[in-house]
Amino acid sequence: MTRPIYEQYRPKDWSEVVGQDKAVAKLKAIAERTGFGGRAFWISGGSGQGKTTVARLIAGSLAADYAVFEQDASGVTPADIRDWERQFRGKPIGSNGWAVVLNEAHGLRKDTIRALLVALEDIPDYVVWIFTTTAEGQASLFEDQIDAHPLLSRCLDVPLSRRDLAMDFACRARKIAQTAGHRR
């Protein structure tokens, strides 16, 4: 089965990420200094700007594919959080650690946010939690929830750039087209 083109050409390392130089530099510095383990990241930006790609790069630097849990945040329950924490009591065999990627974090339920507050208090150094959301979704999370700010306070904020992306994205698209054999 052929994967969708956006998955085939999704950046596989930091050097392939375009238009997000500031965020990438910040994350590479963290990786070099202390690594990503023992942290939670809050990645926000517009649609199609690289939130999931950045989240997967962070996750992949710590955990093998089988040790990464990725799902839409709206479906996560407090029971899921507890189950993951039980699994996180030790490193997975053959992997440096565990990673949880919760996309569309603005869809988190109130009871799940409460469970996350506890889970994010003491993250083992071989676990990373990564939340992605649109800037608009983030604003609605804080409007709709009683108090979601403590969740964000436990995360390292990584806002993605929203400006001057067209040229970078066009160059990347051209390179992909050339690679795929559609030269112009």
XYZ file of N, CA, C and O in Angstrom:
736
model
N 0.845 -1.185 0.000
C 0.000 0.000 0.000
C 0.893 1.252 0.000
O 1.807 1.375 0.810
N 0.606 2.159 -0.876
C 1.383 3.383 -0.986
C 0.948 4.381 0.077
O -0.238 4.615 0.276
N 1.942 4.929 0.777
C 1.654 5.937 1.793
C 1.315 7.251 1.117
O 1.822 7.542 0.033
N 0.512 8.094 1.770
C 0.206 9.415 1.212
C 1.496 10.207 1.016
O 2.474 10.026 1.759
N 1.514 11.088 0.029
C 2.721 11.828 -0.306
C 3.251 12.643 0.872
O 4.453 12.739 1.080
N 2.352 13.194 1.699
C 2.821 13.980 2.833
C 3.564 13.112 3.841
O 4.440 13.584 4.545
N 3.230 11.829 3.919
C 3.949 10.916 4.808
C 5.259 10.455 4.170
O 6.266 10.296 4.850
N 5.258 10.265 2.852
C 6.470 9.835 2.168
C 7.588 10.866 2.291
O 8.753 10.514 2.382
N 7.215 12.135 2.278
C 8.216 13.198 2.268
C 8.250 14.010 3.562
O 8.878 15.058 3.607
N 7.630 13.509 4.595
C 7.707 14.173 5.901
C 9.168 14.173 6.342
O 9.857 13.171 6.204
N 9.674 15.283 6.858
C 11.077 15.323 7.291
C 11.410 14.196 8.266
O 10.652 13.904 9.184
N 12.563 13.589 8.027
C 13.030 12.476 8.874
C 14.089 12.937 9.873
O 14.455 12.186 10.763
N 14.635 14.142 9.682
C 15.549 14.697 10.677
C 15.457 16.222 10.649
O 14.817 16.806 9.786
N 16.083 16.832 11.639
C 15.936 18.274 11.839
C 16.377 19.084 10.625
O 15.824 20.142 10.349
N 17.358 18.609 9.882
C 17.860 19.364 8.737
C 16.829 19.487 7.614
O 16.945 20.361 6.762
N 15.831 18.636 7.607
C 14.804 18.670 6.564
C 13.607 19.546 6.927
O 12.743 19.783 6.089
N 13.529 20.021 8.155
C 12.411 20.871 8.589
C 12.631 22.270 8.016
O 13.691 22.858 8.211
N 11.649 22.795 7.299
C 11.799 24.117 6.683
C 10.875 25.136 7.348
O 9.793 24.807 7.829
N 11.345 26.379 7.384
C 10.522 27.486 7.867
C 10.390 27.598 9.368
O 9.673 28.464 9.862
N 11.051 26.739 10.105
C 10.923 26.741 11.564
C 12.300 26.797 12.227
O 12.569 26.104 13.213
N 13.154 27.657 11.691
C 14.539 27.726 12.155
C 14.660 28.010 13.649
O 15.474 27.393 14.340
N 13.864 28.933 14.152
C 13.954 29.305 15.568
C 13.561 28.125 16.471
O 14.264 27.804 17.435
N 12.450 27.480 16.159
C 11.988 26.337 16.953
C 12.982 25.183 16.865
O 13.306 24.556 17.883
N 13.493 24.918 15.669
C 14.443 23.822 15.490
C 15.731 24.106 16.259
O 16.271 23.212 16.923
N 16.222 25.340 16.198
C 17.443 25.689 16.941
C 17.239 25.491 18.444
O 18.116 24.953 19.136
N 16.085 25.905 18.945
C 15.775 25.741 20.371
C 15.763 24.261 20.754
O 16.358 23.861 21.760
N 15.114 23.451 19.932
C 15.007 22.024 20.239
C 16.344 21.300 20.092
O 16.677 20.443 20.913
N 17.123 21.658 19.094
C 18.441 21.044 18.938
C 19.350 21.384 20.119
O 20.119 20.542 20.585
N 19.244 22.608 20.621
C 20.041 23.003 21.790
C 19.650 22.184 23.012
O 20.512 21.735 23.782
N 18.357 21.968 23.199
C 17.887 21.140 24.322
C 18.402 19.716 24.171
O 18.881 19.110 25.125
N 18.304 19.186 22.950
C 18.758 17.814 22.695
C 20.238 17.656 23.019
O 20.648 16.654 23.612
N 21.030 18.654 22.656
C 22.475 18.579 22.905
C 22.816 18.747 24.379
O 23.722 18.090 24.883
N 22.096 19.648 25.070
C 22.397 19.918 26.484
C 21.944 18.800 27.405
O 22.716 18.278 28.193
N 20.663 18.477 27.335
C 20.105 17.551 28.320
C 19.291 16.412 27.715
O 18.895 15.495 28.429
N 18.988 16.504 26.441
C 18.113 15.520 25.814
C 16.646 15.863 26.055
O 16.329 16.777 26.825
N 15.779 15.139 25.412
C 14.347 15.433 25.499
C 13.648 14.695 26.638
O 12.533 15.030 27.009
N 14.269 13.679 27.178
C 13.640 12.893 28.239
C 13.396 13.701 29.499
O 14.104 14.663 29.797
N 12.352 13.308 30.228
C 12.014 13.978 31.482
C 11.302 15.300 31.281
O 11.204 16.099 32.211
N 10.784 15.529 30.099
C 10.152 16.813 29.769
C 8.801 16.616 29.085
O 8.501 15.557 28.558
N 8.069 17.716 29.072
C 6.827 17.797 28.291
C 6.954 19.010 27.380
O 7.467 20.052 27.789
N 6.500 18.873 26.152
C 6.572 19.945 25.160
C 5.177 20.303 24.683
O 4.336 19.423 24.481
N 4.946 21.590 24.504
C 3.681 22.114 23.986
C 4.003 22.798 22.666
O 4.628 23.857 22.641
N 3.621 22.164 21.549
C 3.940 22.678 20.220
C 2.675 23.255 19.604
O 1.686 22.546 19.434
N 2.727 24.546 19.295
C 1.547 25.201 18.715
C 1.923 25.904 17.415
O 3.062 26.326 17.228
N 0.947 25.990 16.537
C 1.161 26.651 15.259
C -0.040 26.432 14.370
O -0.996 25.747 14.741
N 0.024 26.996 13.190
C -1.073 26.869 12.240
C -1.101 25.488 11.598
O -0.160 24.704 11.706
N -2.179 25.236 10.915
C -2.346 23.970 10.216
C -1.278 23.833 9.133
O -1.014 24.765 8.383
N -0.645 22.664 9.076
C 0.346 22.401 8.044
C 1.707 23.027 8.267
O 2.539 23.047 7.362
N 1.966 23.522 9.461
C 3.241 24.201 9.712
C 4.294 23.314 10.363
O 5.394 23.767 10.619
N 3.959 22.062 10.630
C 4.981 21.136 11.106
C 4.853 20.652 12.535
O 5.788 20.057 13.067
N 3.709 20.867 13.173
C 3.563 20.458 14.572
C 3.780 18.960 14.763
O 4.581 18.547 15.605
N 3.100 18.160 13.986
C 3.220 16.710 14.124
C 4.611 16.247 13.722
O 5.191 15.362 14.365
N 5.176 16.850 12.697
C 6.529 16.495 12.273
C 7.528 16.757 13.393
O 8.338 15.888 13.737
N 7.462 17.932 13.993
C 8.372 18.269 15.093
C 8.147 17.315 16.264
O 9.102 16.811 16.862
N 6.897 17.024 16.573
C 6.587 16.097 17.672
C 7.183 14.721 17.397
O 7.770 14.099 18.288
N 7.057 14.240 16.180
C 7.591 12.920 15.848
C 9.118 12.897 15.875
O 9.714 11.884 16.231
N 9.741 14.005 15.500
C 11.202 14.068 15.569
C 11.679 14.025 17.025
O 12.658 13.347 17.338
N 10.983 14.754 17.889
C 11.318 14.700 19.317
C 11.129 13.274 19.829
O 12.017 12.704 20.476
N 9.977 12.691 19.549
C 9.675 11.338 20.019
C 10.705 10.335 19.504
O 11.213 9.498 20.264
N 11.043 10.431 18.220
C 11.969 9.495 17.607
C 13.387 9.602 18.135
O 14.164 8.644 18.047
N 13.734 10.748 18.702
C 15.083 10.894 19.250
C 15.227 10.145 20.578
O 16.341 9.877 21.010
N 14.112 9.807 21.198
C 14.149 9.130 22.496
C 13.617 7.698 22.432
O 14.107 6.824 23.139
N 12.627 7.471 21.585
C 11.918 6.187 21.615
C 11.855 5.538 20.240
O 11.737 6.223 19.223
N 11.922 4.219 20.221
C 11.706 3.467 18.991
C 10.226 3.567 18.618
O 9.373 3.870 19.464
N 9.912 3.285 17.359
C 8.526 3.406 16.891
C 7.526 2.685 17.784
O 6.445 3.198 18.064
N 7.876 1.486 18.239
C 6.949 0.704 19.059
C 6.789 1.269 20.474
O 5.918 0.829 21.217
N 7.617 2.236 20.846
C 7.536 2.822 22.188
C 6.984 4.245 22.139
O 7.149 5.015 23.074
N 6.331 4.574 21.019
C 5.698 5.888 20.862
C 4.188 5.682 20.806
O 3.685 4.916 19.991
N 3.480 6.382 21.687
C 2.016 6.376 21.671
C 1.595 7.700 21.049
O 1.892 8.754 21.599
N 0.913 7.640 19.925
C 0.451 8.866 19.273
C -1.036 8.741 19.010
O -1.481 7.764 18.411
N -1.777 9.749 19.472
C -3.211 9.737 19.198
C -3.809 11.125 19.357
O -3.168 12.033 19.874
N -5.043 11.234 18.911
C -5.797 12.470 19.062
C -6.130 12.634 20.536
O -6.634 11.715 21.175
N -5.859 13.815 21.071
C -6.022 14.057 22.503
C -7.463 13.927 22.983
O -7.699 13.592 24.144
N -8.419 14.165 22.105
C -9.817 14.124 22.545
C -10.247 12.730 22.987
O -11.192 12.588 23.755
N -9.540 11.701 22.529
C -9.892 10.339 22.906
C -9.155 9.814 24.120
O -9.374 8.683 24.552
N -8.270 10.617 24.691
C -7.463 10.173 25.825
C -8.256 10.328 27.121
O -8.878 11.356 27.362
N -8.199 9.294 27.946
C -8.919 9.300 29.218
C -7.916 9.256 30.375
O -6.754 8.891 30.179
N -8.369 9.550 31.589
C -7.491 9.386 32.751
C -6.970 7.955 32.880
O -5.825 7.747 33.288
N -7.773 6.974 32.488
C -7.326 5.571 32.536
C -6.147 5.354 31.584
O -5.209 4.621 31.911
N -6.170 5.989 30.412
C -5.041 5.888 29.485
C -3.771 6.440 30.121
O -2.700 5.835 30.018
N -3.901 7.578 30.779
C -2.748 8.204 31.435
C -2.167 7.250 32.473
O -0.954 7.020 32.518
N -3.023 6.664 33.295
C -2.566 5.721 34.321
C -1.900 4.485 33.689
O -0.870 4.014 34.163
N -2.499 3.973 32.594
C -1.917 2.814 31.906
C -0.522 3.140 31.374
O 0.407 2.339 31.514
N -0.381 4.297 30.752
C 0.937 4.689 30.229
C 1.942 4.820 31.365
O 3.069 4.356 31.259
N 1.520 5.441 32.453
C 2.447 5.606 33.582
C 2.919 4.258 34.120
O 4.073 4.110 34.499
N 2.020 3.265 34.152
C 2.421 1.923 34.593
C 3.477 1.354 33.639
O 4.462 0.769 34.071
N 3.274 1.532 32.345
C 4.252 1.046 31.371
C 5.585 1.771 31.501
O 6.641 1.198 31.252
N 5.539 3.018 31.887
C 6.739 3.844 31.967
C 7.602 3.534 33.183
O 8.615 4.183 33.401
N 7.224 2.546 33.963
C 8.023 2.225 35.155
C 9.395 1.679 34.790
O 10.272 1.585 35.620
N 9.572 1.302 33.553
C 10.867 0.833 33.069
C 11.009 1.146 31.592
O 10.026 1.369 30.892
N 12.239 1.178 31.122
C 12.484 1.430 29.703
C 12.019 0.230 28.892
O 12.150 -0.920 29.327
N 11.484 0.494 27.704
C 11.095 -0.634 26.850
C 12.344 -1.351 26.329
O 13.378 -0.723 26.096
N 12.262 -2.638 26.170
C 13.392 -3.425 25.683
C 13.754 -2.956 24.275
O 12.900 -2.823 23.405
N 15.015 -2.647 24.078
C 15.492 -2.241 22.758
C 15.242 -0.792 22.397
O 15.425 -0.396 21.261
N 14.816 0.009 23.354
C 14.557 1.424 23.088
C 15.129 2.245 24.236
O 15.235 1.775 25.360
N 15.463 3.488 23.927
C 15.990 4.375 24.974
C 14.907 4.913 25.893
O 15.210 5.440 26.951
N 13.661 4.843 25.466
C 12.605 5.372 26.312
C 11.237 5.314 25.663
O 11.024 4.611 24.675
N 10.330 6.067 26.252
C 8.932 6.134 25.820
C 8.601 7.559 25.384
O 9.145 8.519 25.911
N 7.632 7.669 24.467
C 7.148 8.988 24.049
C 5.641 8.926 23.876
O 5.100 7.934 23.376
N 4.982 9.995 24.301
C 3.543 10.143 24.088
C 3.346 11.417 23.278
O 3.820 12.485 23.674
N 2.667 11.297 22.144
C 2.337 12.443 21.300
C 0.822 12.575 21.291
O 0.125 11.678 20.816
N 0.340 13.676 21.834
C -1.098 13.920 21.861
C -1.394 15.095 20.928
O -1.134 16.251 21.255
N -1.910 14.756 19.749
C -2.254 15.769 18.757
C -3.608 16.387 19.072
O -4.449 15.771 19.723
N -3.795 17.599 18.592
C -5.042 18.343 18.825
C -5.314 18.461 20.325
O -6.408 18.171 20.807
N -4.302 18.877 21.069
C -4.383 18.944 22.532
C -5.510 19.833 23.031
O -5.951 19.686 24.173
N -5.996 20.721 22.189
C -7.118 21.567 22.603
C -8.384 20.730 22.831
O -9.328 21.211 23.426
N -8.361 19.474 22.399
C -9.514 18.600 22.606
C -9.456 17.810 23.905
O -10.342 16.989 24.175
N -8.455 18.047 24.726
C -8.353 17.327 25.997
C -9.575 17.586 26.882
O -10.064 18.710 26.955
N -10.019 16.554 27.546
C -11.144 16.680 28.478
C -10.638 17.180 29.820
O -9.471 16.972 30.179
N -11.514 17.773 30.606
C -11.130 18.314 31.920
C -10.557 17.246 32.840
O -9.536 17.467 33.501
N -11.198 16.068 32.886
C -10.694 15.024 33.773
C -9.334 14.497 33.308
O -8.484 14.133 34.120
N -9.102 14.509 32.018
C -7.812 14.082 31.485
C -6.737 15.112 31.815
O -5.603 14.747 32.155
N -7.075 16.383 31.740
C -6.119 17.434 32.108
C -5.704 17.262 33.565
O -4.517 17.335 33.894
N -6.665 16.971 34.435
C -6.323 16.764 35.852
C -5.355 15.586 36.012
O -4.387 15.658 36.763
N -5.597 14.493 35.291
C -4.700 13.334 35.366
C -3.317 13.679 34.809
O -2.294 13.243 35.349
N -3.278 14.478 33.754
C -2.000 14.879 33.172
C -1.197 15.758 34.128
O 0.037 15.670 34.173
N -1.880 16.602 34.884
C -1.179 17.470 35.825
C -0.348 16.641 36.798
O 0.784 16.996 37.132
N -0.903 15.533 37.239
C -0.187 14.644 38.150
C 0.951 13.933 37.398
O 2.081 13.878 37.874
N 0.652 13.416 36.215
C 1.652 12.670 35.442
C 2.854 13.537 35.069
O 3.988 13.057 35.032
N 2.610 14.810 34.814
C 3.691 15.694 34.364
C 4.508 16.273 35.514
O 5.496 16.971 35.285
N 4.112 15.990 36.729
C 4.859 16.484 37.885
C 6.237 15.849 38.014
O 7.194 16.499 38.401
N 6.334 14.566 37.707
C 7.591 13.852 37.890
C 7.787 12.893 36.720
O 7.487 11.704 36.822
N 8.302 13.411 35.611
C 8.485 12.612 34.401
C 9.854 11.932 34.464
O 10.869 12.603 34.647
N 9.884 10.604 34.327
C 11.186 9.916 34.305
C 12.054 10.451 33.156
O 11.529 10.891 32.125
N 13.364 10.376 33.309
C 14.252 10.946 32.301
C 14.284 10.168 30.990
O 14.938 10.574 30.040
N 13.558 9.074 30.904
C 13.469 8.302 29.664
C 12.053 8.373 29.060
O 11.684 7.553 28.232
N 11.289 9.380 29.475
C 9.929 9.588 28.964
C 9.796 11.028 28.502
O 10.302 11.946 29.136
N 9.099 11.220 27.384
C 8.777 12.565 26.917
C 7.292 12.604 26.554
O 6.750 11.653 25.994
N 6.649 13.697 26.947
C 5.253 13.954 26.597
C 5.253 15.121 25.610
O 5.925 16.135 25.847
N 4.486 15.001 24.531
C 4.456 16.047 23.510
C 2.999 16.322 23.145
O 2.261 15.414 22.770
N 2.623 17.584 23.261
C 1.273 18.021 22.924
C 1.363 18.927 21.701
O 2.216 19.797 21.644
N 0.467 18.722 20.734
C 0.408 19.626 19.585
C -0.984 20.234 19.517
O -1.979 19.576 19.838
N -1.026 21.488 19.097
C -2.310 22.157 18.940
C -2.154 23.359 18.023
O -1.057 23.901 17.895
N -3.240 23.755 17.419
C -3.221 24.998 16.654
C -3.281 26.156 17.641
O -3.743 26.001 18.774
N -2.800 27.304 17.215
C -2.851 28.488 18.079
C -4.301 28.806 18.444
O -4.612 29.157 19.579
N -5.199 28.648 17.470
C -6.621 28.907 17.725
C -7.182 27.893 18.713
O -7.959 28.227 19.589
N -6.775 26.640 18.557
C -7.230 25.599 19.476
C -6.734 25.846 20.882
O -7.463 25.648 21.856
N -5.489 26.312 20.995
C -4.932 26.615 22.307
C -5.750 27.695 22.996
O -6.064 27.578 24.174
N -6.125 28.726 22.258
C -6.935 29.802 22.838
C -8.269 29.252 23.337
O -8.723 29.602 24.429
N -8.889 28.357 22.562
C -10.179 27.804 22.982
C -10.023 26.881 24.185
O -10.915 26.801 25.020
N -8.903 26.193 24.280
C -8.674 25.328 25.439
C -8.730 26.138 26.721
O -9.349 25.747 27.694
N -8.099 27.286 26.712
C -8.053 28.098 27.912
C -9.370 28.828 28.169
O -9.665 29.176 29.297
N -10.169 29.018 27.134
C -11.495 29.613 27.329
C -12.474 28.581 27.870
O -13.254 28.850 28.760
N -12.412 27.368 27.292
C -13.400 26.339 27.600
C -13.139 25.596 28.905
O -14.056 25.096 29.528
N -11.898 25.476 29.294
C -11.569 24.721 30.495
C -11.597 25.634 31.713
O -11.324 26.822 31.621
N -11.872 25.047 32.847
C -11.892 25.817 34.092
C -10.529 26.469 34.305
O -10.427 27.651 34.550
N -9.464 25.676 34.210
C -8.125 26.240 34.334
C -7.120 25.280 33.717
O -6.595 24.395 34.391
N -6.869 25.450 32.436
C -5.909 24.603 31.737
C -4.494 25.161 31.812
O -3.545 24.507 31.403
N -4.334 26.367 32.335
C -3.009 26.981 32.395
C -1.974 26.148 33.162
O -0.811 26.129 32.775
N -2.340 25.453 34.238
C -1.335 24.616 34.910
C -0.740 23.549 33.981
O 0.421 23.195 34.118
N -1.521 23.065 33.028
C -0.997 22.093 32.071
C 0.108 22.736 31.239
O 1.210 22.184 31.127
N -0.154 23.886 30.687
C 0.847 24.566 29.870
C 2.077 24.948 30.704
O 3.208 24.885 30.212
N 1.876 25.258 31.970
C 3.010 25.641 32.823
C 3.970 24.477 33.064
O 5.116 24.694 33.446
N 3.520 23.250 32.839
C 4.378 22.080 33.032
C 5.094 21.683 31.740
O 5.814 20.693 31.706
N 4.847 22.439 30.687
C 5.406 22.117 29.375
C 6.360 23.203 28.895
O 6.187 24.378 29.217
N 7.315 22.790 28.083
C 8.173 23.740 27.404
C 7.430 24.185 26.150
O 7.071 23.357 25.308
N 7.159 25.460 26.039
C 6.382 26.012 24.938
C 7.250 26.131 23.692
O 8.327 26.733 23.729
N 6.780 25.548 22.585
C 7.491 25.619 21.313
C 6.511 26.135 20.259
O 5.869 25.358 19.552
N 6.371 27.459 20.158
C 5.491 28.004 19.126
C 6.178 27.952 17.764
O 7.355 28.286 17.646
N 5.450 27.507 16.761
C 6.015 27.465 15.417
C 5.732 28.775 14.693
O 4.707 29.417 14.929
N 6.636 29.121 13.813
C 6.531 30.361 13.057
C 5.318 30.320 12.126
O 5.004 29.285 11.547
N 4.683 31.458 11.978
C 3.538 31.569 11.074
C 3.848 32.508 9.926
O 3.039 32.696 9.049
N 5.031 33.115 9.924
C 5.355 34.143 8.932
C 6.397 33.664 7.940
O 7.276 32.876 8.264
N 6.289 34.212 6.753
C 7.302 34.011 5.714
C 7.590 32.538 5.437
O 8.748 32.149 5.242
N 6.566 31.730 5.407
C 6.755 30.303 5.176
C 6.575 29.913 3.712
O 7.052 28.855 3.292
N 5.901 30.744 2.933
C 5.537 30.377 1.564
C 6.753 30.008 0.716
O 6.751 28.977 0.032
N 7.792 30.815 0.747
C 8.967 30.542 -0.076
C 9.667 29.257 0.382
O 10.046 28.425 -0.453
N 9.834 29.086 1.681
C 10.464 27.863 2.196
C 9.668 26.632 1.799
O 10.229 25.617 1.379
N 8.347 26.702 1.939
C 7.496 25.565 1.597
C 7.519 25.304 0.089
O 7.532 24.156 -0.350
N 7.538 26.365 -0.723
C 7.585 26.208 -2.184
C 8.889 25.537 -2.615
O 8.883 24.651 -3.480
N 9.993 25.937 -2.010
C 11.289 25.311 -2.326
C 11.287 23.832 -1.939
O 11.791 22.988 -2.686
N 10.712 23.523 -0.789
C 10.628 22.126 -0.348
C 9.747 21.326 -1.314
O 10.095 20.211 -1.703
N 8.619 21.896 -1.731
C 7.721 21.208 -2.670
C 8.431 20.970 -4.006
O 8.286 19.893 -4.611
N 9.196 21.942 -4.457
C 9.937 21.791 -5.717
C 10.960 20.659 -5.590
O 11.093 19.830 -6.488
N 11.664 20.619 -4.478
C 12.669 19.578 -4.254
C 12.005 18.199 -4.235
O 12.526 17.236 -4.804
N 10.837 18.102 -3.603
C 10.101 16.839 -3.564
C 9.680 16.428 -4.971
O 9.831 15.277 -5.370
N 9.169 17.377 -5.746
C 8.738 17.084 -7.117
C 9.922 16.609 -7.958
O 9.798 15.655 -8.736
N 11.073 17.242 -7.794
C 12.267 16.837 -8.541
C 12.702 15.436 -8.133
O 13.060 14.616 -8.969
N 12.638 15.157 -6.846
C 12.996 13.839 -6.342
C 12.056 12.768 -6.901
O 12.476 11.668 -7.231
N 10.794 13.134 -7.010
C 9.790 12.176 -7.496
C 9.828 12.025 -9.024
O 9.089 11.249 -9.585
N 10.684 12.824 -9.686
C 10.830 12.670 -11.135
C 9.962 13.598 -11.951
O 9.838 13.434 -13.167
N 9.372 14.576 -11.315
C 8.511 15.524 -12.040
C 9.270 16.837 -12.193
O 8.934 17.838 -11.597
N 10.311 16.817 -12.971
C 11.174 17.986 -13.109
C 10.551 19.068 -13.989
O 9.922 18.773 -14.982
N 10.784 20.289 -13.573
C 10.342 21.447 -14.356
C 11.375 22.511 -14.283
O 11.999 22.762 -13.348
